[in-house]
Amino acid sequence: MLLNKYCESVFQSQRRPTRTVMIGKVPVGSEHRIALQTMTTTDTRNVQATVDQVKKCADAGADIVRITVQGKKEAEACMRIREQLFKDRYDVPLVADIHFQPTVAMMVADAFEKIRINPGNFVDGRKSFDVINYDDPREFERERELIEETFTPLVLKCKQMGRAMRIGTNHGSLSARILSFYGDTPRGMVESAFEFADVCRKHDYHNFVFSMKASNPLVMVQAYRLLAEEMYKKAWDYPLHLGVTEAGEGEDGRMKSAIGIGALLMDGLGDTIRVSLTEDPEYEIDPCKRLAGLGEHAWGSGLGVAPFTETTRDTHTFKRRVGDLPVQREGEDLDFRGALHRDGTVYSAVSLADLKQPEITYKRLGAKLAVGMPFKDIATSDSILMREVPPSSDKEGRRALRRLQEVTTHVIAPLEALERDPLPGAIALVPLKQAAHGSVTLPEGSSRWAIEVDGTESEEQLGALRELGPIVVLLNVADGVSRLHASRRVFDVLKRQNVTAPVVHNIRFPAGTRRDEIVINTGSLVGGLLVDGLGDGALVECPGEDLDFLRTTGFGLLQGCRMRNIKTEYVSCPSCGRTLFNLQEVTDQIRQRTGHLPGVAIAVMGCIVNGPGEMADADFGYVGGAPGKIDLYVGKEVVRRAIPMESACDQLIELIKEHGRWVEPPVVEEEAKELVATA
């Protein structure tokens, strides 16, 4: 086991034991199924609209619904919302989302079953990021007295009325006090929450859960692990609410959520979850169900591998294992240096049928076209895997592959296929159990090989990789074997055996698998390894599925794991009923103008409540300041105020240019447009 225990087992999915917390009628804890949550986007003061949206969410399967409560008018509306839902025979528990206003929390506790407080701004609500010097640590401790004084009345009221509470720390909204003492770190997130939990426990109030949310899945996973580790030390058993802050929309939002939430569920952490998407809240429930099902199946089936001692993984500090990149050898007529990418590799599985329309296949692999010839672009597949190769009699198919090879998108194919009909320049794929015997001869025309590992190999066999020198190791976990746990063992052995070959995860899905399943399983299982720095890339394989979708899923995985940026990152907050513009429309407008800026993160926030604090990972911010007016941020600092909304997007672009982050959008070739139209 790891020295720092954060879960029940690192080689098997076992649910972390917790107490039961009652949120109205809904029990949350390890003795119960995962509770599914979402959050309304209506103006809370609009009672009927909020009631209607809560009912939609409940009908979609939400166990718990959260509602933003910014002030006294919203708190007054909450009583009417609760009463109307009861009249309509909806008893779904409601959660008040509180920022900055303890008095409002006291009011709404009369109406709702649960109160969510943010330790970062419940007492210290300042939106400044000034550094406070604590030359005397006792001064930091004395300020806890203000927390206890402010927080205790709510604790006592919740205890008296049987209300639940979520102590929900956000990475982006830590108080100036915590930031100054601990920095912008997972440790600061945990300690901030524990200060409030200590007050609860002092008054013998235990009906609360913790959350550690961040828009960066790596930070989120580290914070939850640290939280769980500290609770093991303290013998605390409070449940966990999991969620990625402002995950986004579509497949990107689902991928980000799967990386953060899924990785934790597979380790047995998590009792209630919310997938935060820039979509109507009822649409969050389906990915919630899929993630919950993944975790519950793993726990119920005892998914795992034989016990092993893990000695090399550092769960406190992210450090990526970086495999050796290919070096060109004398006499090779193809350049193999592009077969992998230094920031993370994406491979695609190509079929013989795909080669029948080579130019369309080039586009689906993300290549640029010029007079029918492919050229690598920022998001082109680095190499391709072909389970079958075109026969030497298929001149067109082989020509299509040669054109890819010449632009360093290389062809990996099984050794047996190449022995039957050699393909010049192909990389031969050999199972490790076969290669370790030392009896492999590369077929004619091949100078490189890749080794396939299925996760069941012995330590001696895995150690042989050091001498075999493959260009890449494909980690294609055997059917029926736990990908997460088997892979952890493989990487542990590789590090101890000083094997430095790059490892690309090959995750396979049966034909007909739904796209949501592909995204969520890839994010949870492969992302759960990449957040620990274990792996150099991914190959997502599903027969019959669109090549473009599978390729972009791979790139989305790497971007979500903070490895390789190929597009602009958008952080948006859909869950405030006081948002000052249509969030989805404005985000789409900004995306159309800025979506070609890889490595740039833009926060689009509907109002100031969810403004600077939630932009921890953003380079630039577009925030509603007043009706029809936008404030623009660089990092967490506002630099332009009260800009008319009509010109705000233009001024955002000016700001990006001023900071040297702008590039002109690429020109799409007419030939490529025609291919996309006919594909």
XYZ file of C-alpha atoms in Angstrom:
679
model
C 0.000 0.000 0.000
C 0.968 3.633 -0.409
C 2.437 5.212 2.690
C -0.249 7.894 2.466
C -3.515 5.959 2.487
C -6.316 7.764 0.652
C -8.479 4.795 -0.378
C -9.267 1.285 0.795
C -7.107 -0.374 -1.876
C -4.905 0.635 -4.813
C -5.295 -2.760 -6.531
C -9.068 -3.183 -6.168
C -12.084 -0.859 -6.305
C -13.475 -0.848 -2.769
C -15.848 1.818 -1.579
C -14.582 4.022 1.225
C -16.772 3.415 4.314
C -18.691 6.499 5.480
C -21.465 7.441 7.818
C -24.930 8.204 6.394
C -25.903 11.850 5.981
C -29.612 12.535 5.449
C -30.471 15.205 2.891
C -34.215 15.362 3.377
C -35.440 11.920 2.386
C -32.225 11.013 0.528
C -29.509 9.051 2.386
C -25.943 9.773 1.280
C -23.081 7.497 2.254
C -21.359 4.216 1.569
C -24.366 2.095 2.559
C -26.428 3.664 -0.230
C -26.248 4.142 -3.970
C -24.584 7.278 -5.324
C -26.998 10.222 -5.136
C -27.267 12.276 -8.347
C -27.362 16.062 -8.245
C -27.833 19.001 -10.557
C -28.418 22.752 -10.199
C -31.011 25.154 -11.591
C -30.065 27.979 -13.945
C -33.219 30.088 -13.535
C -33.478 33.363 -11.625
C -34.370 32.128 -8.152
C -36.717 35.096 -7.707
C -38.794 33.703 -10.578
C -40.587 31.141 -8.458
C -42.581 29.409 -11.181
C -39.652 29.107 -13.601
C -37.487 27.642 -10.845
C -40.221 25.227 -9.758
C -40.680 24.072 -13.353
C -36.950 23.480 -13.780
C -36.657 21.558 -10.511
C -39.505 19.296 -11.654
C -37.754 18.656 -14.983
C -34.592 17.708 -13.120
C -36.467 15.400 -10.741
C -38.281 13.763 -13.651
C -34.901 13.169 -15.336
C -33.682 11.309 -12.235
C -32.085 13.942 -10.002
C -32.100 12.890 -6.353
C -31.102 16.356 -5.122
C -31.371 19.805 -6.765
C -29.308 22.848 -5.819
C -30.559 26.427 -6.196
C -28.460 29.583 -6.018
C -29.435 31.969 -3.206
C -27.549 35.235 -3.553
C -29.528 37.503 -1.259
C -32.583 38.058 0.916
C -35.028 38.329 -1.991
C -33.897 34.938 -3.268
C -34.147 33.500 0.253
C -37.723 34.756 0.511
C -38.522 33.152 -2.843
C -37.109 29.827 -1.619
C -39.965 29.318 0.833
C -42.494 29.740 -1.991
C -40.481 27.397 -4.233
C -40.465 24.715 -1.540
C -44.191 25.144 -0.839
C -45.156 24.981 -4.522
C -43.109 21.831 -5.088
C -44.802 20.136 -2.140
C -48.188 21.147 -3.555
C -47.179 19.596 -6.877
C -46.142 16.431 -4.980
C -42.423 16.839 -5.554
C -40.381 16.188 -2.415
C -36.941 16.219 -4.063
C -34.509 17.712 -1.501
C -33.346 21.239 -2.265
C -29.901 22.693 -1.538
C -29.248 26.403 -1.071
C -26.004 27.559 -2.682
C -24.658 30.293 -0.419
C -21.827 32.725 -1.119
C -20.774 35.626 1.102
C -23.978 35.970 3.200
C -24.335 34.085 6.497
C -27.628 35.861 7.257
C -29.100 34.532 4.004
C -28.007 31.012 4.931
C -29.876 31.349 8.232
C -33.024 32.451 6.398
C -33.059 29.730 3.789
C -32.432 26.959 6.323
C -36.118 27.349 7.170
C -37.055 26.211 3.662
C -34.406 23.901 2.214
C -33.074 20.532 3.325
C -29.404 21.351 2.823
C -27.113 24.381 2.851
C -23.952 24.555 0.773
C -21.383 26.963 2.157
C -18.045 27.875 0.597
C -15.320 28.265 3.245
C -13.496 30.606 0.866
C -16.085 33.341 1.079
C -18.613 32.524 3.814
C -16.723 34.633 6.357
C -13.891 36.211 4.356
C -15.911 37.360 1.363
C -13.345 39.773 -0.019
C -12.722 39.419 -3.726
C -9.147 40.576 -3.414
C -6.091 38.426 -3.786
C -3.785 40.522 -1.640
C -1.085 38.644 0.212
C -1.377 38.808 3.988
C 1.879 38.395 5.896
C 1.541 36.025 8.840
C 4.908 36.523 10.498
C 3.347 35.072 13.632
C 1.351 31.872 12.889
C -0.659 32.562 16.034
C -2.268 35.495 14.222
C -3.523 33.066 11.566
C -4.970 30.862 14.318
C -6.656 33.817 16.065
C -8.618 34.551 12.924
C -10.306 31.171 13.354
C -12.291 32.807 16.140
C -14.125 34.952 13.597
C -14.986 31.831 11.605
C -16.434 30.150 14.671
C -18.372 33.243 15.695
C -19.911 33.679 12.240
C -20.526 30.023 11.430
C -21.822 28.669 14.743
C -25.380 30.065 14.484
C -25.913 28.235 11.178
C -24.472 25.008 12.599
C -26.837 25.154 15.574
C -29.840 25.911 13.382
C -29.075 23.048 10.974
C -28.614 20.704 13.925
C -31.907 21.788 15.488
C -33.906 21.507 12.249
C -32.282 18.324 10.915
C -30.789 20.112 7.923
C -27.731 18.852 6.101
C -24.729 20.883 5.006
C -22.044 20.706 2.339
C -18.714 22.239 3.200
C -17.657 22.900 -0.371
C -14.214 24.322 -1.045
C -13.488 25.699 -4.519
C -9.933 25.868 -5.816
C -10.717 29.182 -7.486
C -12.210 30.934 -4.457
C -9.949 30.283 -1.503
C -9.924 33.174 0.946
C -7.074 35.670 0.970
C -6.227 34.344 4.439
C -5.846 30.712 3.259
C -4.048 31.731 0.073
C -1.520 33.716 2.087
C -0.795 30.864 4.491
C -1.017 27.745 2.286
C -0.878 29.115 -1.243
C -3.186 28.131 -4.077
C -2.836 24.428 -3.249
C -4.867 21.288 -2.516
C -3.553 21.522 1.048
C -5.111 24.971 1.363
C -8.426 23.629 0.073
C -8.459 20.835 2.642
C -7.401 22.980 5.590
C -10.007 25.595 4.685
C -12.749 22.957 4.838
C -11.433 21.438 8.061
C -11.674 24.773 9.883
C -15.419 24.742 9.278
C -15.763 21.031 10.001
C -14.086 21.563 13.376
C -16.812 24.039 14.303
C -19.486 21.512 13.299
C -17.878 18.759 15.355
C -17.430 21.045 18.370
C -21.220 21.346 18.494
C -21.764 17.621 17.868
C -23.200 18.297 14.413
C -22.215 15.630 11.877
C -24.856 15.799 9.146
C -22.475 17.230 6.558
C -20.471 16.219 3.491
C -17.249 17.590 1.996
C -16.366 18.656 -1.530
C -13.108 19.849 -3.123
C -14.001 21.281 -6.532
C -11.703 22.640 -9.231
C -11.939 23.260 -12.957
C -8.570 21.494 -13.346
C -9.172 17.735 -12.868
C -5.577 17.188 -11.695
C -6.004 19.689 -8.853
C -9.415 18.266 -8.016
C -8.181 14.671 -7.781
C -5.182 15.660 -5.652
C -7.399 17.668 -3.294
C -9.920 14.854 -2.782
C -7.157 12.328 -2.215
C -5.511 14.591 0.335
C -8.887 15.160 2.011
C -9.546 11.422 2.203
C -6.012 10.766 3.465
C -6.427 13.287 6.279
C -9.829 11.835 7.184
C -8.290 8.360 7.442
C -5.732 9.804 9.872
C -8.454 11.516 11.896
C -10.801 8.502 11.740
C -13.457 10.753 10.187
C -16.067 9.118 7.976
C -17.920 11.973 6.294
C -19.248 11.375 2.756
C -17.854 13.102 -0.338
C -19.632 15.148 -2.995
C -17.731 14.967 -6.302
C -17.797 17.495 -9.107
C -15.553 19.350 -11.568
C -16.174 23.092 -11.421
C -17.577 24.493 -14.670
C -16.651 21.464 -16.745
C -18.102 22.941 -19.956
C -20.427 21.642 -22.620
C -20.750 18.666 -24.922
C -18.058 16.039 -25.088
C -15.443 18.361 -23.543
C -17.566 18.848 -20.417
C -18.309 15.144 -20.139
C -14.653 14.252 -20.633
C -13.441 16.688 -17.966
C -16.029 15.402 -15.509
C -15.165 11.791 -16.274
C -11.456 12.424 -15.679
C -12.038 14.008 -12.287
C -15.114 12.181 -10.985
C -14.460 8.824 -12.635
C -10.864 8.608 -11.426
C -12.040 9.057 -7.827
C -14.989 6.688 -8.104
C -12.697 3.932 -9.354
C -10.725 4.372 -6.126
C -13.907 4.035 -4.076
C -14.275 7.745 -3.267
C -17.569 9.539 -3.780
C -21.101 9.313 -2.441
C -22.976 11.996 -4.380
C -21.970 13.554 -7.710
C -22.814 16.403 -10.026
C -21.646 16.820 -13.637
C -21.509 20.583 -14.281
C -22.310 21.301 -17.940
C -23.126 24.459 -19.896
C -26.460 22.915 -20.833
C -29.937 22.793 -19.310
C -29.554 21.086 -15.927
C -31.708 18.063 -16.690
C -29.122 17.040 -19.300
C -26.524 16.651 -16.554
C -28.322 13.627 -15.134
C -27.530 11.146 -17.910
C -23.721 11.472 -17.607
C -24.197 11.421 -13.824
C -25.980 8.075 -14.126
C -23.260 6.681 -16.379
C -20.481 7.707 -14.011
C -22.354 6.418 -10.984
C -22.982 3.123 -12.777
C -19.297 2.798 -13.597
C -18.287 3.298 -9.969
C -21.004 1.117 -8.481
C -20.223 -1.728 -10.896
C -16.538 -1.537 -9.967
C -17.305 -1.624 -6.237
C -19.958 -4.316 -6.509
C -17.841 -6.634 -8.648
C -14.644 -6.163 -6.666
C -12.912 -4.991 -9.834
C -9.171 -5.267 -9.459
C -6.077 -7.409 -9.777
C -4.051 -9.625 -7.457
C -2.546 -7.677 -4.529
C 0.738 -5.935 -5.223
C 2.854 -3.447 -3.342
C 2.834 -0.044 -5.006
C 6.025 1.847 -4.287
C 6.550 4.525 -6.925
C 3.321 6.537 -7.430
C 3.295 9.955 -5.737
C -0.311 10.942 -5.000
C 0.686 14.314 -3.507
C 2.707 15.825 -6.333
C 1.913 15.545 -10.026
C 4.946 14.421 -11.974
C 4.452 12.981 -15.415
C 6.340 9.887 -16.487
C 7.837 10.926 -19.834
C 8.932 8.153 -22.151
C 11.831 8.421 -24.570
C 10.958 9.995 -27.903
C 12.160 8.267 -31.097
C 15.624 9.097 -32.381
C 16.327 8.874 -36.091
C 18.651 6.056 -37.135
C 21.177 6.155 -39.923
C 19.940 4.604 -43.162
C 16.185 4.976 -42.473
C 14.355 6.553 -45.403
C 11.367 7.576 -43.230
C 11.516 10.073 -40.362
C 10.295 8.264 -37.242
C 10.653 11.243 -34.905
C 7.055 12.257 -35.532
C 5.634 8.883 -34.523
C 5.063 10.291 -31.017
C 4.546 13.792 -29.625
C 6.483 15.232 -26.698
C 3.330 16.607 -25.005
C 1.230 13.482 -25.450
C 0.497 11.160 -28.354
C -2.805 10.391 -30.083
C -3.103 7.344 -32.330
C -6.042 6.309 -34.497
C -7.167 2.858 -35.602
C -7.725 2.795 -39.377
C -9.504 0.038 -41.283
C -9.079 -1.210 -44.845
C -12.450 0.375 -45.644
C -11.129 3.785 -44.565
C -8.427 3.582 -47.236
C -11.066 3.405 -49.973
C -11.563 7.161 -49.520
C -8.053 8.318 -48.582
C -8.615 12.082 -48.740
C -11.647 11.908 -46.447
C -9.651 9.665 -44.113
C -6.799 12.192 -44.081
C -9.232 14.888 -42.950
C -10.725 12.632 -40.289
C -7.211 12.032 -39.030
C -6.886 15.814 -38.640
C -4.464 16.374 -41.523
C -4.368 19.400 -43.780
C -4.741 18.807 -47.504
C -2.906 20.375 -50.415
C -3.609 18.980 -53.883
C -4.817 15.763 -52.275
C -1.660 15.348 -50.197
C -1.871 15.194 -46.384
C 0.204 17.350 -44.061
C 0.300 17.211 -40.277
C -1.579 19.911 -38.371
C -1.806 20.732 -34.673
C -4.382 17.970 -34.039
C -3.373 15.301 -36.560
C -3.116 11.717 -35.347
C 0.540 11.067 -34.660
C 0.415 7.546 -36.096
C -2.197 4.956 -37.019
C -2.822 1.348 -36.037
C -4.048 -1.067 -38.709
C -5.166 -4.509 -37.535
C -5.036 -5.519 -41.225
C -2.852 -4.005 -43.929
C -3.793 -3.620 -47.587
C -2.218 -6.331 -49.759
C 0.675 -5.338 -51.971
C -1.698 -5.704 -54.937
C -3.777 -2.779 -53.569
C -1.693 0.007 -55.071
C -4.118 2.803 -54.074
C -4.297 1.667 -50.453
C -0.561 1.399 -50.133
C -0.064 4.777 -51.787
C -2.443 6.322 -49.248
C -0.408 4.856 -46.400
C 2.889 5.933 -47.923
C 1.687 9.521 -48.065
C 0.911 9.373 -44.361
C 4.274 7.808 -43.554
C 6.079 10.535 -45.478
C 4.549 13.216 -43.220
C 5.502 11.124 -40.123
C 2.037 9.681 -39.451
C 3.377 6.150 -39.208
C 1.662 2.797 -39.629
C 1.684 0.260 -36.788
C 0.522 -3.227 -37.774
C 0.618 -6.740 -36.240
C 3.781 -8.727 -36.914
C 1.826 -11.626 -38.456
C 0.140 -9.337 -40.997
C 3.477 -7.858 -42.041
C 5.088 -11.301 -42.262
C 2.377 -12.365 -44.714
C 2.709 -9.261 -46.881
C 5.405 -6.750 -45.808
C 4.601 -3.040 -45.827
C 7.730 -0.893 -46.265
C 8.385 1.334 -43.271
C 5.660 -0.195 -41.113
C 6.191 -0.530 -37.356
C 5.661 -4.176 -36.377
C 3.421 -4.732 -33.340
C 4.528 -7.698 -31.227
C 3.020 -9.013 -27.953
C 5.483 -8.683 -25.087
C 5.106 -12.329 -24.103
C 6.311 -13.242 -27.585
C 9.035 -10.584 -27.808
C 10.465 -11.497 -24.400
C 11.417 -14.944 -25.735
C 13.919 -13.260 -28.055
C 12.872 -15.100 -31.221
C 11.342 -12.230 -33.209
C 12.701 -11.198 -36.595
C 11.357 -7.992 -38.086
C 9.659 -8.461 -41.471
C 11.163 -7.133 -44.670
C 11.017 -3.332 -44.883
C 10.479 -2.783 -41.142
C 13.188 -1.287 -38.945
C 11.103 -0.505 -35.850
C 8.767 -2.389 -33.614
C 6.124 -1.619 -31.033
C 5.418 -3.907 -28.090
C 1.886 -4.726 -26.950
C 1.358 -5.225 -23.201
C -1.894 -6.650 -21.820
C -1.296 -6.075 -18.100
C -0.945 -9.741 -17.110
C 2.807 -10.035 -17.772
C 5.268 -10.967 -15.049
C 7.723 -8.482 -13.609
C 10.521 -10.280 -15.462
C 8.708 -9.924 -18.780
C 7.981 -6.233 -18.189
C 11.599 -5.682 -17.205
C 12.662 -7.127 -20.580
C 11.293 -3.986 -22.243
C 14.441 -2.189 -21.124
C 16.561 -4.229 -23.546
C 13.948 -4.692 -26.284
C 13.904 -0.961 -27.089
C 10.453 -0.572 -28.723
C 9.538 2.718 -30.351
C 6.360 2.620 -28.227
C 4.546 0.301 -25.831
C 0.810 -0.107 -26.507
C -0.943 -0.869 -23.214
C -3.923 -2.883 -24.455
C -5.315 -4.381 -21.237
C -6.725 -7.884 -21.642
C -10.484 -8.368 -21.620
C -11.809 -9.040 -18.132
C -8.812 -7.385 -16.443
C -9.180 -4.094 -14.547
C -7.529 -1.436 -16.699
C -6.855 1.013 -13.864
C -5.359 -1.457 -11.416
C -3.432 -3.591 -13.915
C -1.951 -0.448 -15.465
C -0.878 0.890 -12.081
C 1.029 -2.321 -11.513
C 2.624 -2.127 -14.969
C 3.829 1.447 -14.448
C 5.116 0.620 -10.980
C 7.202 -2.220 -12.431
C 8.431 -0.088 -15.342
C 9.725 2.563 -12.974
C 11.448 0.081 -10.688
C 12.976 -1.692 -13.692
C 14.110 1.622 -15.221
C 12.124 1.059 -18.430
C 11.874 4.397 -20.238
C 9.934 3.397 -23.361
C 6.869 5.588 -24.026
C 3.509 3.996 -23.182
C 0.304 4.740 -25.098
C -2.988 3.522 -23.639
C -5.081 1.507 -26.112
C -8.711 1.419 -24.934
C -11.134 -0.603 -27.058
C -14.925 -0.539 -27.269
C -17.240 -2.968 -29.075
C -18.958 -1.802 -32.253
C -22.116 0.168 -31.552
C -20.997 1.602 -28.192
C -22.731 4.922 -27.492
C -20.529 7.986 -27.734
C -21.261 9.075 -24.159
C -20.052 5.664 -22.985
C -16.842 6.028 -24.981
C -16.131 9.482 -23.553
C -16.998 8.654 -19.945
C -15.158 5.327 -19.835
C -12.093 6.763 -21.567
C -11.985 9.711 -19.187
C -12.526 7.592 -16.083
C -10.224 4.681 -16.865
C -7.432 6.214 -18.940
C -7.818 9.682 -17.412
C -7.595 8.051 -13.985
C -4.049 7.019 -14.931
C -2.989 10.182 -16.735
C -3.871 12.337 -13.697
C -1.049 10.452 -11.985
C 1.271 11.101 -14.931
C 1.104 7.453 -15.986
C 1.171 7.357 -19.757
C 2.297 9.182 -22.874
C -0.891 9.152 -24.908
C -3.992 7.306 -26.010
C -5.551 5.272 -28.792
C -9.353 5.078 -28.589
C -10.675 2.242 -30.723
C -14.275 1.379 -31.676
C -15.025 -0.481 -34.937
C -17.459 1.383 -37.170
C -17.253 4.652 -35.213
C -16.265 7.874 -36.974
C -12.483 8.344 -37.039
C -12.808 12.060 -36.414
C -14.841 11.514 -33.223
C -12.393 8.950 -31.846
C -9.411 11.180 -32.663
C -10.942 14.263 -31.021
C -11.887 12.133 -28.003
C -8.208 11.239 -27.642
C -7.144 14.860 -27.918
C -9.905 15.908 -25.517
C -8.584 13.385 -23.023
C -5.038 14.766 -23.246
C -6.232 18.359 -22.986
C -8.458 17.537 -20.010
C -5.450 15.913 -18.312
C -3.366 19.049 -18.964
C -0.979 17.316 -21.355
C -1.425 18.571 -24.906
C -3.448 21.651 -25.805
C -4.838 21.719 -29.328
C -7.739 24.141 -28.813
C -8.886 27.005 -26.662
C -10.084 26.069 -23.180
C -13.365 27.592 -22.010
C -14.409 27.824 -18.365
C -18.029 28.824 -17.848
C -20.495 28.797 -14.971
C -24.025 27.780 -15.994
C -25.546 27.602 -12.539
C -26.289 31.134 -11.428
C -29.872 32.288 -11.738
C -28.686 35.890 -11.933
C -26.535 35.455 -15.032
C -26.702 38.657 -17.072
C -26.662 37.111 -20.545
C -27.419 33.874 -22.372
C -24.321 31.945 -21.395
C -24.453 29.346 -24.151
C -25.056 31.886 -26.928
C -22.251 34.156 -25.743
C -19.842 31.245 -25.252
C -20.606 30.075 -28.806
C -19.980 33.593 -30.116
C -16.641 33.826 -28.323
C -15.695 30.311 -29.422
C -16.295 31.197 -33.088
C -13.826 34.076 -32.789
C -11.213 32.521 -30.487
C -11.475 28.734 -30.881
C -8.178 28.528 -32.774
C -5.969 29.588 -29.839
C -4.473 26.438 -28.302
C -3.098 26.970 -24.829
C -5.365 29.945 -24.107
C -8.043 29.574 -21.406
C -11.034 31.949 -21.431
C -13.581 32.181 -18.618
C -17.115 33.190 -19.613
C -19.072 34.052 -16.457
C -22.629 35.310 -16.284
C -22.183 37.439 -13.177
C -19.625 38.660 -10.681
C -20.588 36.159 -7.962
C -19.066 33.448 -10.101
C -16.416 35.731 -11.508
C -12.814 36.082 -10.263
C -12.954 33.165 -7.865
C -13.901 30.627 -10.503
C -11.294 31.828 -12.987
C -8.331 30.220 -11.260
C -7.205 28.465 -14.443
C -8.236 31.126 -16.966
C -5.922 33.513 -18.788
C -8.730 35.906 -19.705
C -12.221 36.478 -18.342
C -15.491 37.764 -19.856
C -17.805 38.507 -16.915
C -21.262 40.068 -16.647
C -20.905 43.194 -14.508
C -24.328 44.792 -15.013
C -27.211 44.389 -17.483
C -25.724 44.876 -20.946
C -22.248 45.530 -19.509
C -19.190 43.275 -19.449
C -16.036 43.355 -17.341
C -12.873 41.884 -18.843
C -10.210 40.180 -16.752
C -6.621 39.111 -17.155
C -6.222 36.254 -14.713
C -8.144 37.271 -11.601
C -7.770 41.027 -12.101
C -10.357 43.187 -13.837
C -8.705 45.391 -16.471
C -11.695 46.837 -18.341
C -15.053 47.631 -16.776
C -18.603 48.264 -17.994
C -17.958 47.558 -21.666
C -21.109 47.533 -23.819
C -21.921 43.941 -24.600
C -22.043 44.678 -28.345
C -18.323 45.437 -28.418
C -17.136 43.182 -25.584
C -16.049 40.277 -27.790
C -13.990 42.628 -29.963
C -12.351 44.122 -26.893
C -11.638 40.648 -25.516
C -9.743 39.883 -28.726
C -7.862 43.194 -28.406
C -6.882 42.184 -24.886
C -5.625 38.795 -26.061
C -3.564 40.562 -28.737
C -2.125 43.032 -26.218
C -0.821 40.118 -24.155
C 0.787 38.412 -27.132
C -1.532 35.390 -27.137
C -3.277 35.999 -30.461
C -2.631 34.213 -33.751
C -4.629 34.637 -36.908
C -7.101 31.829 -37.639
C -5.939 29.354 -40.291
C -7.376 29.530 -43.774
C -9.457 26.456 -44.609
C -8.614 25.173 -48.068
C -11.483 25.023 -50.560
C -10.566 21.417 -51.256
C -10.966 20.580 -47.560
C -14.332 22.358 -47.382
C -15.605 20.267 -50.278
C -14.405 17.051 -48.643
C -16.109 17.907 -45.358
C -19.316 18.689 -47.210
C -19.314 15.358 -49.020
C -18.048 13.156 -46.151
